[in-house]
PDB file of C-alpha atoms and ligand atoms in Angstrom:
ATOM      1  CA  UNK A1187      70.017  95.100   7.497  1.00  0.00           C
ATOM      2  CA  UNK A1188      72.034  91.923   6.978  1.00  0.00           C
ATOM      3  CA  UNK A1189      73.149  89.983  10.048  1.00  0.00           C
ATOM      4  CA  UNK A1190      76.806  88.964  10.225  1.00  0.00           C
ATOM      5  CA  UNK A1191      77.960  85.982  12.307  1.00  0.00           C
ATOM      6  CA  UNK A1192      81.369  84.303  12.386  1.00  0.00           C
ATOM      7  CA  UNK A1193      80.328  80.617  12.253  1.00  0.00           C
ATOM      8  CA  UNK A1194      83.915  79.300  12.198  1.00  0.00           C
ATOM      9  CA  UNK A1195      87.194  81.231  12.433  1.00  0.00           C
ATOM     10  CA  UNK A1196      87.225  83.729   9.532  1.00  0.00           C
ATOM     11  CA  UNK A1197      84.055  82.288   7.956  1.00  0.00           C
ATOM     12  CA  UNK A1198      81.307  84.890   8.140  1.00  0.00           C
ATOM     13  CA  UNK A1199      77.627  84.207   7.522  1.00  0.00           C
ATOM     14  CA  UNK A1200      75.880  87.240   6.032  1.00  0.00           C
ATOM     15  CA  UNK A1201      72.166  86.656   6.405  1.00  0.00           C
ATOM     16  CA  UNK A1202      69.162  88.462   4.976  1.00  0.00           C
ATOM     17  CA  UNK A1203      65.681  87.367   6.045  1.00  0.00           C
ATOM     18  CA  UNK A1204      63.028  87.651   3.343  1.00  0.00           C
ATOM     19  CA  UNK A1205      59.550  87.935   4.798  1.00  0.00           C
ATOM     20  CA  UNK A1206      57.973  87.141   1.406  1.00  0.00           C
ATOM     21  CA  UNK A1207      59.368  83.618   1.555  1.00  0.00           C
ATOM     22  CA  UNK A1208      59.714  83.263   5.337  1.00  0.00           C
ATOM     23  CA  UNK A1209      63.261  82.389   4.454  1.00  0.00           C
ATOM     24  CA  UNK A1210      66.827  83.417   5.166  1.00  0.00           C
ATOM     25  CA  UNK A1211      69.312  83.905   2.333  1.00  0.00           C
ATOM     26  CA  UNK A1212      72.831  83.297   3.645  1.00  0.00           C
ATOM     27  CA  UNK A1213      76.080  84.270   1.942  1.00  0.00           C
ATOM     28  CA  UNK A1214      79.482  83.213   3.267  1.00  0.00           C
ATOM     29  CA  UNK A1215      82.607  85.330   3.230  1.00  0.00           C
ATOM     30  CA  UNK A1216      85.936  83.650   3.986  1.00  0.00           C
ATOM     31  CA  UNK A1217      88.505  86.171   5.186  1.00  0.00           C
ATOM     32  CA  UNK A1218      91.984  85.198   4.078  1.00  0.00           C
ATOM     33  CA  UNK A1219      94.866  86.549   1.958  1.00  0.00           C
ATOM     34  CA  UNK A1220      92.556  86.038  -1.024  1.00  0.00           C
ATOM     35  CA  UNK A1221      89.003  86.580   0.286  1.00  0.00           C
ATOM     36  CA  UNK A1222      86.295  84.279  -1.065  1.00  0.00           C
ATOM     37  CA  UNK A1223      82.522  84.823  -1.282  1.00  0.00           C
ATOM     38  CA  UNK A1224      80.245  81.789  -1.572  1.00  0.00           C
ATOM     39  CA  UNK A1225      76.813  82.759  -3.039  1.00  0.00           C
ATOM     40  CA  UNK A1226      76.519  86.204  -4.603  1.00  0.00           C
ATOM     41  CA  UNK A1227      72.904  86.551  -3.529  1.00  0.00           C
ATOM     42  CA  UNK A1228      69.960  87.860  -5.490  1.00  0.00           C
ATOM     43  CA  UNK A1229      70.423  91.038  -7.562  1.00  0.00           C
ATOM     44  CA  UNK A1230      67.712  92.651  -5.440  1.00  0.00           C
ATOM     45  CA  UNK A1231      69.767  92.057  -2.278  1.00  0.00           C
ATOM     46  CA  UNK A1232      73.111  93.129  -3.719  1.00  0.00           C
ATOM     47  CA  UNK A1233      73.371  96.565  -2.088  1.00  0.00           C
ATOM     48  CA  UNK A1234      72.594  95.151   1.341  1.00  0.00           C
ATOM     49  CA  UNK A1235      75.011  92.242   1.029  1.00  0.00           C
ATOM     50  CA  UNK A1236      77.776  94.407  -0.442  1.00  0.00           C
ATOM     51  CA  UNK A1237      77.437  96.796   2.478  1.00  0.00           C
ATOM     52  CA  UNK A1238      77.771  93.887   4.904  1.00  0.00           C
ATOM     53  CA  UNK A1239      80.827  92.515   3.069  1.00  0.00           C
ATOM     54  CA  UNK A1240      82.401  95.997   3.157  1.00  0.00           C
ATOM     55  CA  UNK A1241      82.356  95.858   6.965  1.00  0.00           C
ATOM     56  CA  UNK A1242      84.625  92.786   6.783  1.00  0.00           C
ATOM     57  CA  UNK A1243      86.954  93.521   3.845  1.00  0.00           C
ATOM     58  CA  UNK A1244      87.530  96.075   1.115  1.00  0.00           C
ATOM     59  CA  UNK A1245      85.074  94.820  -1.470  1.00  0.00           C
ATOM     60  CA  UNK A1246      87.573  95.417  -4.279  1.00  0.00           C
ATOM     61  CA  UNK A1247      89.959  92.960  -2.564  1.00  0.00           C
ATOM     62  CA  UNK A1248      87.586  90.044  -3.159  1.00  0.00           C
ATOM     63  CA  UNK A1249      89.555  87.447  -5.132  1.00  0.00           C
ATOM     64  CA  UNK A1250      87.211  84.484  -5.493  1.00  0.00           C
ATOM     65  CA  UNK A1251      83.468  84.172  -6.007  1.00  0.00           C
ATOM     66  CA  UNK A1252      81.920  80.739  -5.994  1.00  0.00           C
ATOM     67  CA  UNK A1253      78.496  79.110  -5.700  1.00  0.00           C
ATOM     68  CA  UNK A1254      76.790  75.761  -6.186  1.00  0.00           C
ATOM     69  CA  UNK A1255      74.586  76.066  -9.273  1.00  0.00           C
ATOM     70  CA  UNK A1256      73.189  78.560 -11.760  1.00  0.00           C
ATOM     71  CA  UNK A1257      70.214  80.117  -9.992  1.00  0.00           C
ATOM     72  CA  UNK A1258      69.480  83.708  -8.926  1.00  0.00           C
ATOM     73  CA  UNK A1259      70.139  83.378  -5.212  1.00  0.00           C
ATOM     74  CA  UNK A1260      73.372  81.495  -5.906  1.00  0.00           C
ATOM     75  CA  UNK A1261      74.872  83.790  -8.552  1.00  0.00           C
ATOM     76  CA  UNK A1262      72.284  86.314  -9.790  1.00  0.00           C
ATOM     77  CA  UNK A1263      74.328  89.320  -8.635  1.00  0.00           C
ATOM     78  CA  UNK A1264      77.593  87.990 -10.075  1.00  0.00           C
ATOM     79  CA  UNK A1265      78.007  90.755 -12.655  1.00  0.00           C
ATOM     80  CA  UNK A1266      77.299  93.393  -9.999  1.00  0.00           C
ATOM     81  CA  UNK A1267      80.044  91.838  -7.844  1.00  0.00           C
ATOM     82  CA  UNK A1268      82.514  91.667 -10.733  1.00  0.00           C
ATOM     83  CA  UNK A1269      81.899  95.368 -11.399  1.00  0.00           C
ATOM     84  CA  UNK A1270      83.062  96.257  -7.863  1.00  0.00           C
ATOM     85  CA  UNK A1271      85.626  93.440  -7.478  1.00  0.00           C
ATOM     86  CA  UNK A1272      87.237  93.095 -10.922  1.00  0.00           C
ATOM     87  CA  UNK A1273      90.174  91.019  -9.594  1.00  0.00           C
ATOM     88  CA  UNK A1274      87.825  88.202  -8.546  1.00  0.00           C
ATOM     89  CA  UNK A1275      87.714  84.954 -10.454  1.00  0.00           C
ATOM     90  CA  UNK A1276      84.510  82.946 -10.727  1.00  0.00           C
ATOM     91  CA  UNK A1277      84.733  79.351  -9.543  1.00  0.00           C
ATOM     92  CA  UNK A1278      82.118  76.773 -10.512  1.00  0.00           C
ATOM     93  CA  UNK A1279      81.874  73.331 -12.094  1.00  0.00           C
ATOM     94  CA  UNK A1280      83.276  72.657 -15.553  1.00  0.00           C
ATOM     95  CA  UNK A1281      79.787  72.052 -16.913  1.00  0.00           C
ATOM     96  CA  UNK A1282      78.555  75.250 -15.233  1.00  0.00           C
ATOM     97  CA  UNK A1283      81.366  77.236 -16.862  1.00  0.00           C
ATOM     98  CA  UNK A1284      80.620  75.756 -20.259  1.00  0.00           C
ATOM     99  CA  UNK A1285      76.831  75.882 -20.373  1.00  0.00           C
ATOM    100  CA  UNK A1286      76.052  79.088 -18.427  1.00  0.00           C
ATOM    101  CA  UNK A1287      78.764  81.003 -16.697  1.00  0.00           C
ATOM    102  CA  UNK A1288      81.178  82.051 -19.450  1.00  0.00           C
ATOM    103  CA  UNK A1289      78.282  83.489 -21.397  1.00  0.00           C
ATOM    104  CA  UNK A1290      76.639  85.048 -18.332  1.00  0.00           C
ATOM    105  CA  UNK A1291      79.750  86.995 -17.302  1.00  0.00           C
ATOM    106  CA  UNK A1292      81.185  87.534 -20.789  1.00  0.00           C
ATOM    107  CA  UNK A1293      84.592  86.095 -19.909  1.00  0.00           C
ATOM    108  CA  UNK A1294      86.204  82.838 -18.832  1.00  0.00           C
ATOM    109  CA  UNK A1295      85.186  81.455 -15.465  1.00  0.00           C
ATOM    110  CA  UNK A1296      87.240  78.860 -13.622  1.00  0.00           C
ATOM    111  CA  UNK A1297      85.531  75.492 -14.072  1.00  0.00           C
ATOM    112  CA  UNK A1298      86.794  72.900 -11.571  1.00  0.00           C
ATOM    113  CA  UNK A1299      86.665  69.123 -11.809  1.00  0.00           C
ATOM    114  CA  UNK A1300      85.579  66.959  -8.889  1.00  0.00           C
ATOM    115  CA  UNK A1301      88.355  66.917  -6.274  1.00  0.00           C
ATOM    116  CA  UNK A1302      90.218  69.947  -7.636  1.00  0.00           C
ATOM    117  CA  UNK A1303      91.721  72.070  -4.845  1.00  0.00           C
ATOM    118  CA  UNK A1304      92.821  75.673  -4.486  1.00  0.00           C
ATOM    119  CA  UNK A1305      94.175  77.820  -1.689  1.00  0.00           C
ATOM    120  CA  UNK A1306      93.187  81.295  -0.524  1.00  0.00           C
ATOM    121  CA  UNK A1307      96.220  81.635   1.791  1.00  0.00           C
ATOM    122  CA  UNK A1308      95.855  79.669   5.003  1.00  0.00           C
ATOM    123  CA  UNK A1309      92.650  77.967   3.864  1.00  0.00           C
ATOM    124  CA  UNK A1310      92.369  75.221   1.282  1.00  0.00           C
ATOM    125  CA  UNK A1311      89.213  74.408  -0.676  1.00  0.00           C
ATOM    126  CA  UNK A1312      88.195  71.204  -2.402  1.00  0.00           C
ATOM    127  CA  UNK A1313      85.577  71.280  -5.144  1.00  0.00           C
ATOM    128  CA  UNK A1314      83.005  68.496  -4.820  1.00  0.00           C
ATOM    129  CA  UNK A1315      80.896  67.921  -7.901  1.00  0.00           C
ATOM    130  CA  UNK A1316      77.362  66.792  -6.954  1.00  0.00           C
ATOM    131  CA  UNK A1317      75.260  66.671 -10.149  1.00  0.00           C
ATOM    132  CA  UNK A1318      71.565  67.365  -9.462  1.00  0.00           C
ATOM    133  CA  UNK A1319      72.211  67.760  -5.715  1.00  0.00           C
ATOM    134  CA  UNK A1320      70.658  69.956  -4.415  1.00  0.00           C
ATOM    135  CA  UNK A1321      69.501  70.560  -8.004  1.00  0.00           C
ATOM    136  CA  UNK A1322      71.007  71.475 -11.351  1.00  0.00           C
ATOM    137  CA  UNK A1323      73.248  69.588 -13.765  1.00  0.00           C
ATOM    138  CA  UNK A1324      76.086  71.951 -12.819  1.00  0.00           C
ATOM    139  CA  UNK A1325      75.754  71.594  -9.019  1.00  0.00           C
ATOM    140  CA  UNK A1326      78.660  71.242  -6.623  1.00  0.00           C
ATOM    141  CA  UNK A1327      79.772  72.352  -3.160  1.00  0.00           C
ATOM    142  CA  UNK A1328      83.010  73.589  -1.596  1.00  0.00           C
ATOM    143  CA  UNK A1329      84.792  71.986   1.343  1.00  0.00           C
ATOM    144  CA  UNK A1330      87.329  73.989   3.358  1.00  0.00           C
ATOM    145  CA  UNK A1331      89.786  71.318   4.406  1.00  0.00           C
ATOM    146  CA  UNK A1332      91.748  72.952   7.253  1.00  0.00           C
ATOM    147  CA  UNK A1333      88.700  73.708   9.426  1.00  0.00           C
ATOM    148  CA  UNK A1334      86.419  71.115   7.782  1.00  0.00           C
ATOM    149  CA  UNK A1335      83.636  73.498   6.842  1.00  0.00           C
ATOM    150  CA  UNK A1336      81.266  72.346   4.110  1.00  0.00           C
ATOM    151  CA  UNK A1337      79.699  75.200   2.125  1.00  0.00           C
ATOM    152  CA  UNK A1338      76.654  73.162   1.207  1.00  0.00           C
ATOM    153  CA  UNK A1339      74.247  75.506  -0.587  1.00  0.00           C
ATOM    154  CA  UNK A1340      70.576  74.449  -0.412  1.00  0.00           C
ATOM    155  CA  UNK A1341      71.211  71.201   1.456  1.00  0.00           C
ATOM    156  CA  UNK A1342      69.493  71.253   4.876  1.00  0.00           C
ATOM    157  CA  UNK A1343      67.076  73.986   3.708  1.00  0.00           C
ATOM    158  CA  UNK A1344      65.089  75.405   6.637  1.00  0.00           C
ATOM    159  CA  UNK A1345      62.398  78.068   6.734  1.00  0.00           C
ATOM    160  CA  UNK A1346      61.925  80.878   9.280  1.00  0.00           C
ATOM    161  CA  UNK A1347      64.166  83.535  10.793  1.00  0.00           C
ATOM    162  CA  UNK A1348      66.259  81.069  12.768  1.00  0.00           C
ATOM    163  CA  UNK A1349      69.482  81.370  14.789  1.00  0.00           C
ATOM    164  CA  UNK A1350      72.769  81.774  12.855  1.00  0.00           C
ATOM    165  CA  UNK A1351      74.419  78.614  14.187  1.00  0.00           C
ATOM    166  CA  UNK A1352      73.019  75.629  16.019  1.00  0.00           C
ATOM    167  CA  UNK A1353      74.230  72.408  17.567  1.00  0.00           C
ATOM    168  CA  UNK A1354      70.737  70.905  17.582  1.00  0.00           C
ATOM    169  CA  UNK A1355      69.192  68.835  14.831  1.00  0.00           C
ATOM    170  CA  UNK A1356      68.753  70.621  11.495  1.00  0.00           C
ATOM    171  CA  UNK A1357      67.682  67.511   9.599  1.00  0.00           C
ATOM    172  CA  UNK A1358      64.194  67.364  11.049  1.00  0.00           C
ATOM    173  CA  UNK A1359      63.686  71.094  10.424  1.00  0.00           C
ATOM    174  CA  UNK A1360      64.759  70.565   6.841  1.00  0.00           C
ATOM    175  CA  UNK A1361      62.477  67.537   6.518  1.00  0.00           C
ATOM    176  CA  UNK A1362      59.510  69.625   7.691  1.00  0.00           C
ATOM    177  CA  UNK A1363      60.386  72.461   5.268  1.00  0.00           C
ATOM    178  CA  UNK A1364      60.756  70.211   2.225  1.00  0.00           C
ATOM    179  CA  UNK A1365      57.630  68.216   3.096  1.00  0.00           C
ATOM    180  CA  UNK A1366      55.732  71.518   3.358  1.00  0.00           C
ATOM    181  CA  UNK A1367      57.052  72.665  -0.025  1.00  0.00           C
ATOM    182  CA  UNK A1368      55.721  69.491  -1.635  1.00  0.00           C
ATOM    183  CA  UNK A1369      52.209  70.953  -1.311  1.00  0.00           C
ATOM    184  CA  UNK A1370      52.958  74.161  -3.275  1.00  0.00           C
ATOM    185  CA  UNK A1371      54.817  75.674  -6.207  1.00  0.00           C
ATOM    186  CA  UNK A1372      58.193  74.827  -4.655  1.00  0.00           C
ATOM    187  CA  UNK A1373      57.501  71.077  -4.882  1.00  0.00           C
ATOM    188  CA  UNK A1374      60.236  68.722  -6.138  1.00  0.00           C
ATOM    189  CA  UNK A1375      62.993  70.955  -4.741  1.00  0.00           C
ATOM    190  CA  UNK A1376      65.575  68.168  -4.906  1.00  0.00           C
ATOM    191  CA  UNK A1377      65.380  65.634  -7.750  1.00  0.00           C
ATOM    192  CA  UNK A1378      65.936  62.135  -6.402  1.00  0.00           C
ATOM    193  CA  UNK A1379      68.319  60.471  -8.844  1.00  0.00           C
ATOM    194  CA  UNK A1380      70.541  57.358  -8.863  1.00  0.00           C
ATOM    195  CA  UNK A1381      73.372  59.730  -7.810  1.00  0.00           C
ATOM    196  CA  UNK A1382      71.683  61.316  -4.779  1.00  0.00           C
ATOM    197  CA  UNK A1383      72.770  58.844  -2.104  1.00  0.00           C
ATOM    198  CA  UNK A1384      76.317  58.499  -3.444  1.00  0.00           C
ATOM    199  CA  UNK A1385      76.749  62.288  -3.654  1.00  0.00           C
ATOM    200  CA  UNK A1386      75.710  62.606  -0.004  1.00  0.00           C
ATOM    201  CA  UNK A1387      77.952  59.700   1.021  1.00  0.00           C
ATOM    202  CA  UNK A1388      80.891  61.426  -0.678  1.00  0.00           C
ATOM    203  CA  UNK A1389      80.201  64.561   1.394  1.00  0.00           C
ATOM    204  CA  UNK A1390      79.746  62.578   4.630  1.00  0.00           C
ATOM    205  CA  UNK A1391      83.107  60.864   4.026  1.00  0.00           C
ATOM    206  CA  UNK A1392      84.767  64.299   4.265  1.00  0.00           C
ATOM    207  CA  UNK A1393      83.759  64.311   7.972  1.00  0.00           C
ATOM    208  CA  UNK A1394      82.824  68.017   8.081  1.00  0.00           C
ATOM    209  CA  UNK A1395      82.720  69.829  11.427  1.00  0.00           C
ATOM    210  CA  UNK A1396      80.516  72.708  10.299  1.00  0.00           C
ATOM    211  CA  UNK A1397      77.798  72.960   7.671  1.00  0.00           C
ATOM    212  CA  UNK A1398      77.467  76.452   6.146  1.00  0.00           C
ATOM    213  CA  UNK A1399      73.829  76.318   5.046  1.00  0.00           C
ATOM    214  CA  UNK A1400      72.266  78.738   2.553  1.00  0.00           C
ATOM    215  CA  UNK A1401      68.731  78.797   3.961  1.00  0.00           C
ATOM    216  CA  UNK A1402      68.442  78.402   7.739  1.00  0.00           C
ATOM    217  CA  UNK A1403      70.865  77.892  10.608  1.00  0.00           C
ATOM    218  CA  UNK A1404      74.378  76.685  10.038  1.00  0.00           C
ATOM    219  CA  UNK A1405      75.205  73.546  12.002  1.00  0.00           C
ATOM    220  CA  UNK A1406      78.180  72.378  13.984  1.00  0.00           C
ATOM    221  CA  UNK A1407      78.422  68.855  15.377  1.00  0.00           C
ATOM    222  CA  UNK A1408      78.313  65.404  13.830  1.00  0.00           C
ATOM    223  CA  UNK A1409      77.923  66.543  10.231  1.00  0.00           C
ATOM    224  CA  UNK A1410      78.621  63.130   8.705  1.00  0.00           C
ATOM    225  CA  UNK A1411      75.650  61.754  10.593  1.00  0.00           C
ATOM    226  CA  UNK A1412      73.523  64.747   9.546  1.00  0.00           C
ATOM    227  CA  UNK A1413      74.399  64.047   5.890  1.00  0.00           C
ATOM    228  CA  UNK A1414      73.546  60.353   6.307  1.00  0.00           C
ATOM    229  CA  UNK A1415      70.227  61.338   7.901  1.00  0.00           C
ATOM    230  CA  UNK A1416      69.565  63.844   5.119  1.00  0.00           C
ATOM    231  CA  UNK A1417      70.047  61.048   2.609  1.00  0.00           C
ATOM    232  CA  UNK A1418      67.221  59.115   4.308  1.00  0.00           C
ATOM    233  CA  UNK A1419      65.011  62.222   4.402  1.00  0.00           C
ATOM    234  CA  UNK A1420      65.545  63.023   0.706  1.00  0.00           C
ATOM    235  CA  UNK A1421      64.668  59.447  -0.229  1.00  0.00           C
ATOM    236  CA  UNK A1422      61.537  59.691   1.913  1.00  0.00           C
ATOM    237  CA  UNK A1423      60.353  63.082   0.568  1.00  0.00           C
ATOM    238  CA  UNK A1424      61.453  62.905  -3.079  1.00  0.00           C
ATOM    239  CA  UNK A1425      62.462  59.303  -3.815  1.00  0.00           C
ATOM    240  CA  UNK A1426      59.545  57.264  -2.594  1.00  0.00           C
ATOM    241  CA  UNK A1427      57.202  58.235  -5.438  1.00  0.00           C
ATOM    242  CA  UNK A1428      59.897  57.505  -8.045  1.00  0.00           C
ATOM    243  CA  UNK A1429      60.607  54.102  -6.509  1.00  0.00           C
ATOM    244  CA  UNK A1430      56.891  53.242  -6.358  1.00  0.00           C
ATOM    245  CA  UNK A1431      56.430  54.244 -10.021  1.00  0.00           C
ATOM    246  CA  UNK A1432      59.414  52.132 -11.044  1.00  0.00           C
ATOM    247  CA  UNK A1433      58.059  49.152  -9.106  1.00  0.00           C
ATOM    248  CA  UNK A1434      54.657  49.548 -10.794  1.00  0.00           C
ATOM    249  CA  UNK A1435      56.275  49.770 -14.241  1.00  0.00           C
ATOM    250  CA  UNK A1436      58.109  46.474 -13.625  1.00  0.00           C
ATOM    251  CA  UNK A1437      54.929  44.606 -12.602  1.00  0.00           C
TER     252      UNK A1437
HETATM  253 FE1  FE2 B 824      69.080  76.253  -5.472  1.00  0.00          FE
HETATM  254 FE1  FE2 B 825      69.177  78.607  -2.463  1.00  0.00          FE
END
């Protein structure tokens, strides 16, 4: 049974804990004149997530479906959603629309450029393109400007069946999770590229008040500082080896 928590006014976190990965999968529904779902979830979780969404809105009223990058937990159940919510448009990056999405759904998706905005009624969303952050050429995140909520996908990934919303530090939890993954098949979760720090700085400059996090607790508090700290953590976990290799190559 999915857990539903309102993490900010009209922003609902629909969470499913998967024992097999000791991991939560969180999907965010924004209730407004034109309801928006961020992350479709895995196909295998669709029935459970759809049932949870149906407690909040009529599923067929869903008008926007968005996600960060082309990956099963982000958008695997997209066609299942479009079958029950045919009025919904699909919002992603321009590169995502071109290289994956239009083919995947068999019709035009709505590819947004960095900084493009749209409204769902009283809420206003800004598309932030973040190539290769958290991963994927097509990656981006959505920022809801009126309440300053950043729908930030895999950033701040935490393991465990944790509380829906916290005011305590999520960066250290995420550091521990990503460091742990480095020892197994989930290593190199976030590629450290020349764009990583500037992507995170761009998000910190938005001064979010709430981080809607895909895996783990959402966070409310000093989000700009959390993003700055995450930048340090990503450099430490994923960037150090790259920088050492580059230094060796120069010698
Ligand atoms: Fe991902
Ligand atoms: Fe994810």
